[in-house]
Each structure stands twice: as C-alpha cells, then as structure tokens.
Amino acid sequence: MKRIKFIFLLILLSCGKENESRRYLVRDVYKDSIVDDKIFLSTPRVAEINSNETILSYDKSLEQFQVFDLNAKKVASRINLEFFGPNAVPQNLFSSILFKDKLLISSSESLVVVSLSGEKEKEIFYDKILDDLEIQGKRISPIYRSNWDPVRGDVYLWVKDLNSHANQFQSYKEKIQLVRYSLLTDSSEILRLDVPKKLIEKDRGYYSSFPPLVSVYDGKLVYAFSYLPDVFYYNIDTKEGKKFLSIPNKFHKTPSVFYKNYSEFNLGKVGNSTQFIDLIFDPSGNRILRKHRQYIDGTSTGEDGLMIIELDNTSEEVKMEEKIGRLFHNSDFIIALDLKSKNEDVLSFFKFKIEKVKD
C-alpha cells in the first residue's frame, strides 16, 4: 500500500453556535489502487461500500457487478445479471449494496434481491410498497446514491407526487416523505421529514434539488438539498431530529425559479453558484461531511470544499487538496474515489481520517 507523503493540517474559521477556532487533522491518508485487466470503469456508475470495506460497482457494458475488496486489493467476485426471462432484473438500475451474502438493488420500478451467483430471489415493486402503506396519489422515485444503510440493509426511497407539475412545485413547503424499507424482513415505514423554509415558496423554489442527497449509517439518517446550505439529521431509533445551517465561506446562493419558467431556466448555470454534491454520515467521528463545488455559468472552477459538521451544531470548512470523487462511509476510515485516474484497468481510491484537535 502506497502512503501519501504529506498530511493535511487545516486550520479554519468555525461557524455555528461556538465562535472559536478549531483544528482538523486529516490523517492516515492513503492512496491505493486495484488493478485488473477486466475493469472497464475507473469511476463506477453505481457503487456502495459496506462494513467490511468492499466497493460494489456496476459495469453496464458487461451487465455485471464487480466486487472490489479494498483490503486485499483485488476484484473479489463478479456477479452477472440477466435482463430477459424469468431471472430478469430491471435494466434501469439506480443503486445497490452488497449486504452479507446478498446483492440488494434499487431500480426505477422495484427492489430486487440477487444471490452472489446472479439468481434473482425476490422482487418487490414500488406500487406494492405504497399500497401496503396505504399511500395514494404518489409514486416512489429511487435516490441515485447513498440511500442504503450498510449496517442494517434498509433502503430509503423518495415519495413523489403524481399530480401536475404546478402542484408538484407547491408540494414540499414543510415536509418531504421517505420510505424506509427492509428487503430482508419485508417491513416498511413512512418518514415525514422537515425541509428548508425556502425550498419551495409560492410560485417559485428549488424543485430541481429533488430528490435530496441522503446518507444513512446504522439508523442515523442525514439529508440535504443541492442548492441550500441546510443539513438535517434524523435518528431512526430515537426519532430525534436536528437541523444545521452550514454555510461555506465562499457560498454563492443560486436564485430560486418561478415554476412557470422552470422548463426554460437552467438552475445553477448562470453566474456564480455553489452546489452541494455529496453528503455522508461519518461513523468514525460521529459527524456529518458534506462536499460542495463552485461553478461559474455551470462550469466547475475546480474548487471543492468539505464541510465538517458536528452534532453539537458547530461546523468548519476544509479545502480539498486532492480532487476526490464520491465519499463512502466506513466505521474506521473515509473512502473516496480518485477522479484523476484515467486508466480503465484501475480503480483508484483514497482512505483517510478526520480528527478534531483543540489548542
């Protein structure tokens, strides 16, 4: 394993309840790679990490899931899918996770359980989930990434309105609804969760922020929206909820859009804009990490930042020295894909920790 020869020491201004300087030490920074002549995607389209440090990637060209063992630095297994016949799974896959000895998949229309040999064992359609919850006039929209709890195997799905676009634009003034569903026990519940005050206003709002960014680890749910700095925390077991207002130092607010002009306006693509592009609950530090990116006229400036949000409602910004991709939570480390890797035979990733050090 190659260890990067530098350690980031980041001293930044805090924002939140306490007006104090803090120090965050980003340490144990490793960059590593898995090399295999049958890897064709250097940045996986569908990927999740589970508690034993494996990354699951879906290679659409091969119709195959690849399981990467980060400790052994190899492709541990390959799971081939079928899209036609009695063993078929839906072709439009959104997210997945390797949970114990099962592959759990969220598609555009259903949830599927697949064995490690590629056999479909169970499929649950979203309409049935809504019927069992006695929810009418809605549909389920899967969330593209990080909507699986890697400890419990639950999946979190956004419940969306079926009605007209104008009504949809008015429907999320106070709450959104997420379904928590367990494929292993066939149990579900509906969560009604708070949203930022100005997510949707009369006649205008940030409708394109849906579905929200979602991350869950062992029943600790965090969620946020693409253009607004609010972050929400919800504990599934205790029903405790918190809201954090975490604003980056160079935050450029994107104006909301009138719903009548919505189809003609590219939200976030005119002028300076700060967009929140990733979010995880970090169990190694019992905190929230949210990544943001600066744009000018829809083009990235190449400047990314990471907000470290403590559950005591203090937060601080860290400038990312490396151009990293999607964040993955793990009980010991934070894992991130390496966006600079261009080799199609290599999956490159970083492993690091964030520690808080007081003067």
Coordinates of N, CA, C and O in Angstrom, one line a residue, residues 89-230:
V89 N -33.8 -8.9 -14.1 CA -33.9 -7.8 -13.2 C -34.1 -6.5 -14.1 O -33.7 -6.6 -15.3
P90 N -34.7 -5.5 -13.6 CA -34.9 -4.3 -14.4 C -33.6 -3.7 -14.9 O -32.5 -3.8 -14.3
Q91 N -33.6 -3.1 -16.1 CA -32.4 -2.6 -16.7 C -31.9 -1.3 -16.2 O -30.7 -0.9 -16.2
N92 N -32.9 -0.5 -15.7 CA -32.6 0.9 -15.2 C -32.2 0.8 -13.7 O -33.1 1.0 -12.9
L93 N -31.0 0.6 -13.4 CA -30.5 0.4 -12.0 C -30.1 1.8 -11.5 O -29.4 2.5 -12.1
F94 N -30.5 2.1 -10.2 CA -30.1 3.3 -9.6 C -29.0 3.2 -8.5 O -28.1 3.9 -8.5
S95 N -29.2 2.2 -7.7 CA -28.2 2.0 -6.6 C -28.2 0.5 -6.2 O -29.2 -0.2 -6.5
S96 N -27.2 0.1 -5.4 CA -27.2 -1.2 -4.9 C -26.2 -1.3 -3.8 O -25.4 -0.4 -3.5
I97 N -26.2 -2.5 -3.1 CA -25.3 -2.7 -2.0 C -25.1 -4.2 -1.8 O -26.1 -5.0 -2.1
L98 N -23.9 -4.6 -1.5 CA -23.7 -6.0 -1.1 C -23.9 -6.1 0.4 O -23.1 -5.5 1.2
F99 N -24.9 -6.8 0.8 CA -25.3 -6.9 2.2 C -25.2 -8.4 2.6 O -26.0 -9.2 2.1
K100 N -24.2 -8.7 3.4 CA -23.9 -10.1 3.8 C -23.7 -10.9 2.6 O -22.8 -10.7 1.8
D101 N -24.6 -11.9 2.3 CA -24.4 -12.7 1.1 C -25.4 -12.4 0.0 O -25.7 -13.3 -0.8
K102 N -26.0 -11.2 0.0 CA -27.0 -10.9 -1.0 C -26.6 -9.6 -1.7 O -26.0 -8.7 -1.1
L103 N -27.0 -9.5 -2.9 CA -26.9 -8.2 -3.6 C -28.3 -7.6 -3.6 O -29.3 -8.2 -4.1
L104 N -28.4 -6.4 -3.1 CA -29.7 -5.6 -3.0 C -29.6 -4.5 -4.0 O -28.7 -3.7 -4.0
I105 N -30.7 -4.4 -4.8 CA -30.7 -3.5 -6.0 C -31.9 -2.6 -5.9 O -33.0 -3.1 -5.6
S106 N -31.8 -1.3 -6.2 CA -32.9 -0.4 -6.4 C -32.9 0.0 -7.8 O -32.0 0.6 -8.3
S107 N -34.0 -0.3 -8.5 CA -34.2 0.1 -9.9 C -35.2 1.2 -10.0 O -35.7 1.7 -9.1
S108 N -35.6 1.5 -11.3 CA -36.6 2.5 -11.5 C -38.0 2.1 -11.1 O -38.8 3.0 -10.9
E109 N -38.2 0.8 -10.9 CA -39.6 0.3 -10.7 C -39.7 -0.6 -9.5 O -40.8 -0.9 -9.0
S110 N -38.6 -1.1 -9.0 CA -38.7 -2.2 -8.0 C -37.4 -2.3 -7.2 O -36.3 -1.7 -7.5
L111 N -37.5 -3.1 -6.1 CA -36.3 -3.5 -5.3 C -36.1 -5.0 -5.6 O -37.1 -5.8 -5.6
V112 N -34.8 -5.4 -5.7 CA -34.5 -6.8 -6.1 C -33.5 -7.3 -5.2 O -32.5 -6.7 -4.8
V113 N -33.6 -8.6 -4.8 CA -32.6 -9.4 -4.1 C -32.0 -10.4 -5.1 O -32.7 -11.2 -5.7
V114 N -30.7 -10.4 -5.2 CA -30.0 -11.3 -6.1 C -28.9 -12.0 -5.3 O -28.2 -11.4 -4.5
S115 N -28.8 -13.3 -5.6 CA -27.7 -14.1 -4.9 C -26.4 -13.8 -5.5 O -26.3 -13.2 -6.6
L116 N -25.3 -14.2 -4.9 CA -24.0 -13.9 -5.4 C -23.7 -14.7 -6.7 O -22.7 -14.4 -7.4
S117 N -24.5 -15.7 -7.0 CA -24.4 -16.4 -8.3 C -25.2 -15.8 -9.4 O -25.2 -16.2 -10.5
G118 N -25.9 -14.7 -9.1 CA -26.7 -13.9 -10.1 C -28.2 -14.3 -10.2 O -28.9 -13.9 -11.1
E119 N -28.6 -15.2 -9.3 CA -30.0 -15.6 -9.3 C -31.0 -14.7 -8.6 O -30.7 -14.3 -7.5
K120 N -32.0 -14.2 -9.3 CA -33.0 -13.3 -8.6 C -33.8 -14.1 -7.6 O -34.5 -15.1 -8.0
E121 N -33.8 -13.7 -6.4 CA -34.5 -14.4 -5.3 C -35.8 -13.7 -4.9 O -36.8 -14.3 -4.5
K122 N -35.9 -12.4 -5.1 CA -37.1 -11.7 -4.7 C -37.1 -10.3 -5.5 O -36.1 -9.7 -5.8
E123 N -38.4 -9.9 -5.8 CA -38.6 -8.6 -6.4 C -39.8 -8.0 -5.8 O -40.9 -8.6 -5.8
I124 N -39.7 -6.7 -5.3 CA -40.8 -6.0 -4.7 C -41.0 -4.7 -5.5 O -40.1 -3.9 -5.6
F125 N -42.2 -4.6 -6.0 CA -42.5 -3.4 -6.8 C -42.9 -2.2 -5.9 O -43.5 -2.4 -4.9
Y126 N -42.5 -1.0 -6.3 CA -42.8 0.2 -5.5 C -44.3 0.4 -5.3 O -44.7 0.9 -4.2
D127 N -45.1 0.1 -6.3 CA -46.6 0.2 -6.1 C -47.1 -0.6 -5.0 O -48.0 -0.2 -4.2
K128 N -46.6 -1.8 -4.8 CA -47.0 -2.6 -3.7 C -46.6 -2.0 -2.3 O -47.3 -2.1 -1.4
I129 N -45.4 -1.5 -2.3 CA -44.9 -0.8 -1.0 C -45.9 0.3 -0.7 O -46.3 0.4 0.5
L130 N -46.3 1.1 -1.6 CA -47.2 2.2 -1.4 C -48.6 1.7 -1.0 O -49.2 2.3 -0.1
D131 N -49.0 0.7 -1.6 CA -50.3 0.1 -1.3 C -50.3 -0.4 0.1 O -51.3 -0.2 0.9
D132 N -49.3 -1.1 0.5 CA -49.2 -1.7 1.9 C -49.2 -0.5 3.0 O -49.6 -0.7 4.1
L133 N -48.6 0.6 2.6 CA -48.6 1.8 3.5 C -49.8 2.6 3.4 O -49.9 3.6 4.1
E134 N -50.7 2.2 2.5 CA -52.0 2.9 2.3 C -51.7 4.4 1.8 O -52.4 5.3 2.3
I135 N -50.8 4.5 0.9 CA -50.4 5.9 0.4 C -50.9 5.9 -1.0 O -50.6 5.1 -1.9
Q136 N -51.8 6.9 -1.3 CA -52.4 7.1 -2.6 C -51.9 8.4 -3.3 O -51.6 9.3 -2.6
G137 N -52.0 8.4 -4.6 CA -51.7 9.6 -5.4 C -50.2 10.0 -5.3 O -49.8 11.1 -5.6
K138 N -49.4 9.0 -5.1 CA -47.9 9.2 -5.0 C -47.2 8.1 -5.8 O -47.8 7.1 -6.2
R139 N -45.9 8.3 -6.0 CA -45.1 7.3 -6.6 C -43.7 7.4 -6.0 O -43.3 8.4 -5.4
I140 N -43.0 6.3 -6.0 CA -41.7 6.2 -5.5 C -40.6 6.5 -6.5 O -40.7 6.0 -7.6
S141 N -39.7 7.4 -6.1 CA -38.6 7.7 -7.0 C -37.3 7.3 -6.3 O -37.0 7.8 -5.2
P142 N -36.5 6.4 -6.9 CA -35.3 6.0 -6.2 C -34.3 7.1 -6.2 O -34.3 8.0 -7.0
I143 N -33.4 7.1 -5.2 CA -32.4 8.1 -5.0 C -31.1 7.5 -5.6 O -30.8 6.3 -5.3
Y144 N -30.4 8.3 -6.3 CA -29.3 7.7 -7.1 C -28.2 7.1 -6.3 O -27.6 6.1 -6.7
R145 N -27.8 7.7 -5.1 CA -26.7 7.1 -4.4 C -26.8 7.3 -2.9 O -27.5 8.2 -2.4
S146 N -26.1 6.5 -2.2 CA -26.0 6.5 -0.8 C -27.3 6.5 -0.1 O -27.5 7.1 1.0
N147 N -28.3 5.7 -0.6 CA -29.6 5.6 0.1 C -29.7 4.3 0.8 O -30.8 3.9 1.2
W148 N -28.6 3.5 1.0 CA -28.7 2.2 1.7 C -28.0 2.4 3.0 O -27.0 3.0 3.1
D149 N -28.5 1.7 4.0 CA -27.9 1.6 5.3 C -27.0 0.3 5.3 O -27.5 -0.8 5.2
P150 N -25.7 0.5 5.3 CA -24.8 -0.7 5.1 C -24.8 -1.6 6.3 O -24.3 -2.7 6.2
V151 N -25.2 -1.1 7.5 CA -25.2 -1.9 8.7 C -26.5 -2.8 8.8 O -26.5 -3.9 9.1
R152 N -27.7 -2.1 8.4 CA -29.0 -2.8 8.6 C -29.6 -3.3 7.3 O -30.5 -4.1 7.3
G153 N -29.0 -2.8 6.2 CA -29.6 -3.3 4.9 C -30.8 -2.6 4.4 O -31.4 -3.1 3.4
D154 N -31.3 -1.6 5.1 CA -32.5 -0.9 4.7 C -32.2 0.1 3.5 O -31.1 0.6 3.4
V155 N -33.2 0.3 2.7 CA -33.1 1.3 1.6 C -34.1 2.4 1.9 O -35.2 2.2 2.5
Y156 N -33.7 3.6 1.5 CA -34.5 4.8 1.7 C -34.9 5.4 0.3 O -34.0 5.6 -0.5
L157 N -36.2 5.6 0.1 CA -36.7 6.0 -1.2 C -37.6 7.2 -1.0 O -38.3 7.4 -0.1
W158 N -37.5 8.1 -2.0 CA -38.3 9.4 -2.0 C -39.7 9.1 -2.5 O -39.9 8.5 -3.6
V159 N -40.7 9.6 -1.8 CA -42.1 9.5 -2.2 C -42.4 10.8 -2.9 O -42.4 11.9 -2.3
K160 N -42.8 10.7 -4.2 CA -43.0 11.9 -5.0 C -44.5 12.0 -5.4 O -45.2 11.0 -5.6
D161 N -44.9 13.2 -5.7 CA -46.3 13.5 -6.1 C -46.5 13.0 -7.5 O -45.6 13.0 -8.4
L162 N -47.8 12.5 -7.8 CA -48.1 12.1 -9.1 C -48.8 13.2 -10.0 O -48.9 13.1 -11.2
N163 N -49.2 14.3 -9.3 CA -50.1 15.2 -10.0 C -49.3 16.2 -10.9 O -48.1 16.0 -11.2
S164 N -49.9 17.3 -11.3 CA -49.3 18.2 -12.3 C -48.0 18.8 -11.8 O -47.8 18.9 -10.6
H165 N -47.3 19.3 -12.8 CA -46.0 20.0 -12.4 C -46.2 21.2 -11.5 O -45.5 21.4 -10.6
A166 N -47.3 22.0 -11.8 CA -47.5 23.1 -10.9 C -47.8 22.7 -9.5 O -47.3 23.3 -8.5
N167 N -48.6 21.6 -9.3 CA -48.9 21.2 -8.0 C -47.6 20.6 -7.3 O -47.4 20.7 -6.1
Q168 N -46.8 19.9 -8.1 CA -45.6 19.3 -7.5 C -44.7 20.4 -7.0 O -44.0 20.2 -6.0
F169 N -44.7 21.5 -7.7 CA -43.8 22.6 -7.3 C -44.3 23.2 -6.0 O -43.5 23.9 -5.3
Q170 N -45.5 23.0 -5.6 CA -46.1 23.6 -4.3 C -46.1 22.5 -3.2 O -46.5 22.9 -2.1
S171 N -45.7 21.3 -3.4 CA -46.0 20.2 -2.5 C -45.0 20.0 -1.4 O -45.2 19.1 -0.5
Y172 N -43.9 20.7 -1.4 CA -42.8 20.4 -0.4 C -42.5 21.6 0.4 O -41.3 21.9 0.7
K173 N -43.5 22.3 0.9 CA -43.2 23.6 1.7 C -42.7 23.2 3.1 O -41.9 24.0 3.6
E174 N -43.2 22.2 3.7 CA -42.9 21.9 5.0 C -42.3 20.5 5.3 O -41.4 20.3 6.2
K175 N -42.6 19.5 4.5 CA -42.2 18.1 4.7 C -41.9 17.5 3.3 O -42.5 17.8 2.3
I176 N -41.0 16.5 3.4 CA -40.9 15.5 2.4 C -41.2 14.1 3.0 O -41.1 14.0 4.2
Q177 N -41.4 13.2 2.1 CA -41.7 11.8 2.6 C -40.6 10.9 2.1 O -40.3 10.9 0.9
L178 N -40.0 10.1 2.9 CA -39.1 9.0 2.5 C -39.7 7.7 3.1 O -40.3 7.7 4.2
V179 N -39.6 6.6 2.3 CA -39.9 5.3 2.7 C -38.7 4.6 3.2 O -37.7 4.6 2.5
R180 N -38.7 4.0 4.4 CA -37.6 3.1 4.8 C -38.1 1.7 4.6 O -39.1 1.3 5.2
Y181 N -37.4 0.9 3.8 CA -37.9 -0.4 3.5 C -36.8 -1.4 3.7 O -35.6 -1.2 3.3
S182 N -37.2 -2.6 4.3 CA -36.2 -3.7 4.5 C -36.6 -4.8 3.6 O -37.7 -5.4 3.7
L183 N -35.7 -5.1 2.7 CA -36.0 -6.2 1.8 C -35.9 -7.6 2.5 O -36.4 -8.6 2.1
L184 N -35.1 -7.6 3.6 CA -34.9 -8.8 4.3 C -36.1 -9.2 5.2 O -36.3 -10.4 5.4
T185 N -36.8 -8.2 5.7 CA -37.9 -8.5 6.6 C -39.3 -8.1 6.0 O -40.3 -8.3 6.6
D186 N -39.2 -7.5 4.8 CA -40.5 -7.0 4.1 C -41.2 -6.1 5.0 O -42.5 -6.1 5.0
S187 N -40.5 -5.2 5.7 CA -41.2 -4.2 6.6 C -40.9 -2.8 6.1 O -39.8 -2.6 5.4
S188 N -41.8 -1.9 6.3 CA -41.6 -0.5 5.8 C -42.2 0.5 6.8 O -43.1 0.1 7.6
E189 N -41.7 1.7 6.7 CA -42.4 2.8 7.4 C -42.2 4.1 6.6 O -41.3 4.2 5.8
I190 N -43.1 5.0 6.8 CA -43.0 6.3 6.1 C -42.4 7.3 7.0 O -42.8 7.4 8.2
L191 N -41.5 8.1 6.6 CA -40.9 9.2 7.4 C -41.3 10.5 6.8 O -41.1 10.7 5.6
R192 N -41.8 11.4 7.6 CA -42.2 12.7 7.2 C -41.1 13.7 7.8 O -41.1 13.9 9.0
L193 N -40.3 14.2 6.9 CA -39.1 14.9 7.4 C -39.1 16.4 7.0 O -39.7 16.8 5.9
D194 N -38.5 17.2 7.8 CA -38.5 18.7 7.6 C -37.7 19.1 6.3 O -36.8 18.3 5.9
V195 N -38.0 20.2 5.8 CA -37.2 20.8 4.7 C -36.8 22.2 5.0 O -37.4 22.8 5.9
P196 N -35.9 22.8 4.2 CA -35.5 24.2 4.4 C -36.8 25.1 4.2 O -37.6 24.8 3.3
K197 N -36.8 26.2 4.8 CA -38.0 27.1 4.7 C -38.3 27.6 3.3 O -39.4 27.7 2.9
K198 N -37.2 27.8 2.6 CA -37.4 28.4 1.2 C -37.1 27.4 0.1 O -36.9 27.8 -1.0
L199 N -37.2 26.1 0.4 CA -37.1 25.1 -0.6 C -38.1 25.3 -1.7 O -37.9 25.4 -2.9
I200 N -39.4 25.4 -1.3 CA -40.5 25.7 -2.2 C -41.3 26.8 -1.6 O -41.8 26.7 -0.4
E201 N -41.5 27.9 -2.3 CA -42.3 29.0 -1.9 C -43.5 29.1 -2.9 O -43.6 28.4 -3.8
K202 N -44.3 30.1 -2.6 CA -45.5 30.3 -3.5 C -44.9 30.7 -4.9 O -44.2 31.7 -5.0
D203 N -45.2 30.0 -5.9 CA -44.9 30.3 -7.3 C -43.4 30.1 -7.6 O -43.1 30.2 -8.8
R204 N -42.5 29.8 -6.7 CA -41.1 29.6 -7.1 C -40.4 28.7 -6.0 O -41.0 28.4 -5.0
G205 N -39.2 28.3 -6.4 CA -38.5 27.4 -5.4 C -37.3 26.7 -6.1 O -36.9 27.1 -7.2
Y206 N -36.9 25.7 -5.4 CA -35.7 24.9 -5.9 C -36.1 23.4 -6.2 O -35.6 22.5 -5.6
Y207 N -37.1 23.3 -7.0 CA -37.7 22.0 -7.3 C -36.6 21.0 -7.8 O -36.7 19.8 -7.6
S208 N -35.6 21.5 -8.5 CA -34.6 20.6 -9.1 C -33.7 20.1 -8.1 O -32.8 19.3 -8.4
S209 N -33.8 20.5 -6.8 CA -33.0 19.9 -5.7 C -33.4 18.5 -5.4 O -32.8 17.8 -4.6
F210 N -34.6 18.1 -5.9 CA -35.1 16.8 -5.6 C -34.6 15.7 -6.5 O -34.3 16.0 -7.7
P211 N -34.4 14.5 -6.1 CA -34.5 14.1 -4.7 C -33.4 14.6 -3.9 O -32.3 14.9 -4.4
P212 N -33.5 14.6 -2.6 CA -32.4 15.1 -1.7 C -31.2 14.2 -1.7 O -31.3 13.0 -2.1
L213 N -30.0 14.7 -1.3 CA -28.9 13.9 -1.0 C -29.2 13.2 0.3 O -29.7 13.8 1.3
V214 N -29.0 11.9 0.4 CA -29.3 11.1 1.5 C -28.1 10.2 1.9 O -27.5 9.6 1.0
S215 N -27.8 10.0 3.2 CA -26.8 9.1 3.7 C -27.3 8.5 5.0 O -27.8 9.2 5.8
V216 N -27.1 7.2 5.1 CA -27.6 6.5 6.3 C -26.5 5.6 6.8 O -25.9 4.9 6.0
Y217 N -26.3 5.5 8.1 CA -25.4 4.5 8.7 C -25.9 4.1 10.0 O -26.1 4.9 11.0
D218 N -26.3 2.8 10.1 CA -26.8 2.2 11.4 C -28.0 3.1 12.0 O -28.0 3.3 13.2
G219 N -28.9 3.4 11.1 CA -30.1 4.1 11.6 C -29.9 5.6 11.8 O -30.9 6.3 12.2
K220 N -28.8 6.2 11.5 CA -28.5 7.6 11.6 C -28.6 8.2 10.2 O -27.8 7.9 9.3
L221 N -29.7 8.9 9.9 CA -30.0 9.5 8.6 C -29.6 10.9 8.5 O -30.0 11.7 9.4
V222 N -28.9 11.3 7.5 CA -28.7 12.7 7.2 C -29.1 13.0 5.7 O -29.0 12.1 4.9
Y223 N -29.7 14.2 5.5 CA -30.1 14.6 4.2 C -30.0 16.1 4.0 O -30.0 16.8 4.9
A224 N -29.8 16.5 2.7 CA -29.7 17.9 2.4 C -30.1 18.0 0.9 O -30.4 17.1 0.2
F225 N -30.1 19.3 0.4 CA -30.6 19.6 -0.9 C -29.5 20.4 -1.7 O -28.7 21.1 -1.1
S226 N -29.5 20.3 -3.0 CA -28.4 20.7 -3.8 C -28.0 22.1 -3.7 O -26.8 22.5 -3.8
Y227 N -28.9 23.0 -3.5 CA -28.6 24.5 -3.6 C -28.8 25.2 -2.3 O -28.6 26.4 -2.3
L228 N -29.2 24.6 -1.2 CA -29.5 25.2 0.0 C -28.5 24.7 1.1 O -28.3 23.5 1.2
P229 N -28.0 25.5 2.0 CA -27.0 25.1 3.0 C -27.5 24.3 4.2 O -26.7 23.9 5.0
D230 N -28.8 24.1 4.3 CA -29.3 23.4 5.4 C -29.0 21.9 5.4 O -29.1 21.3 4.3

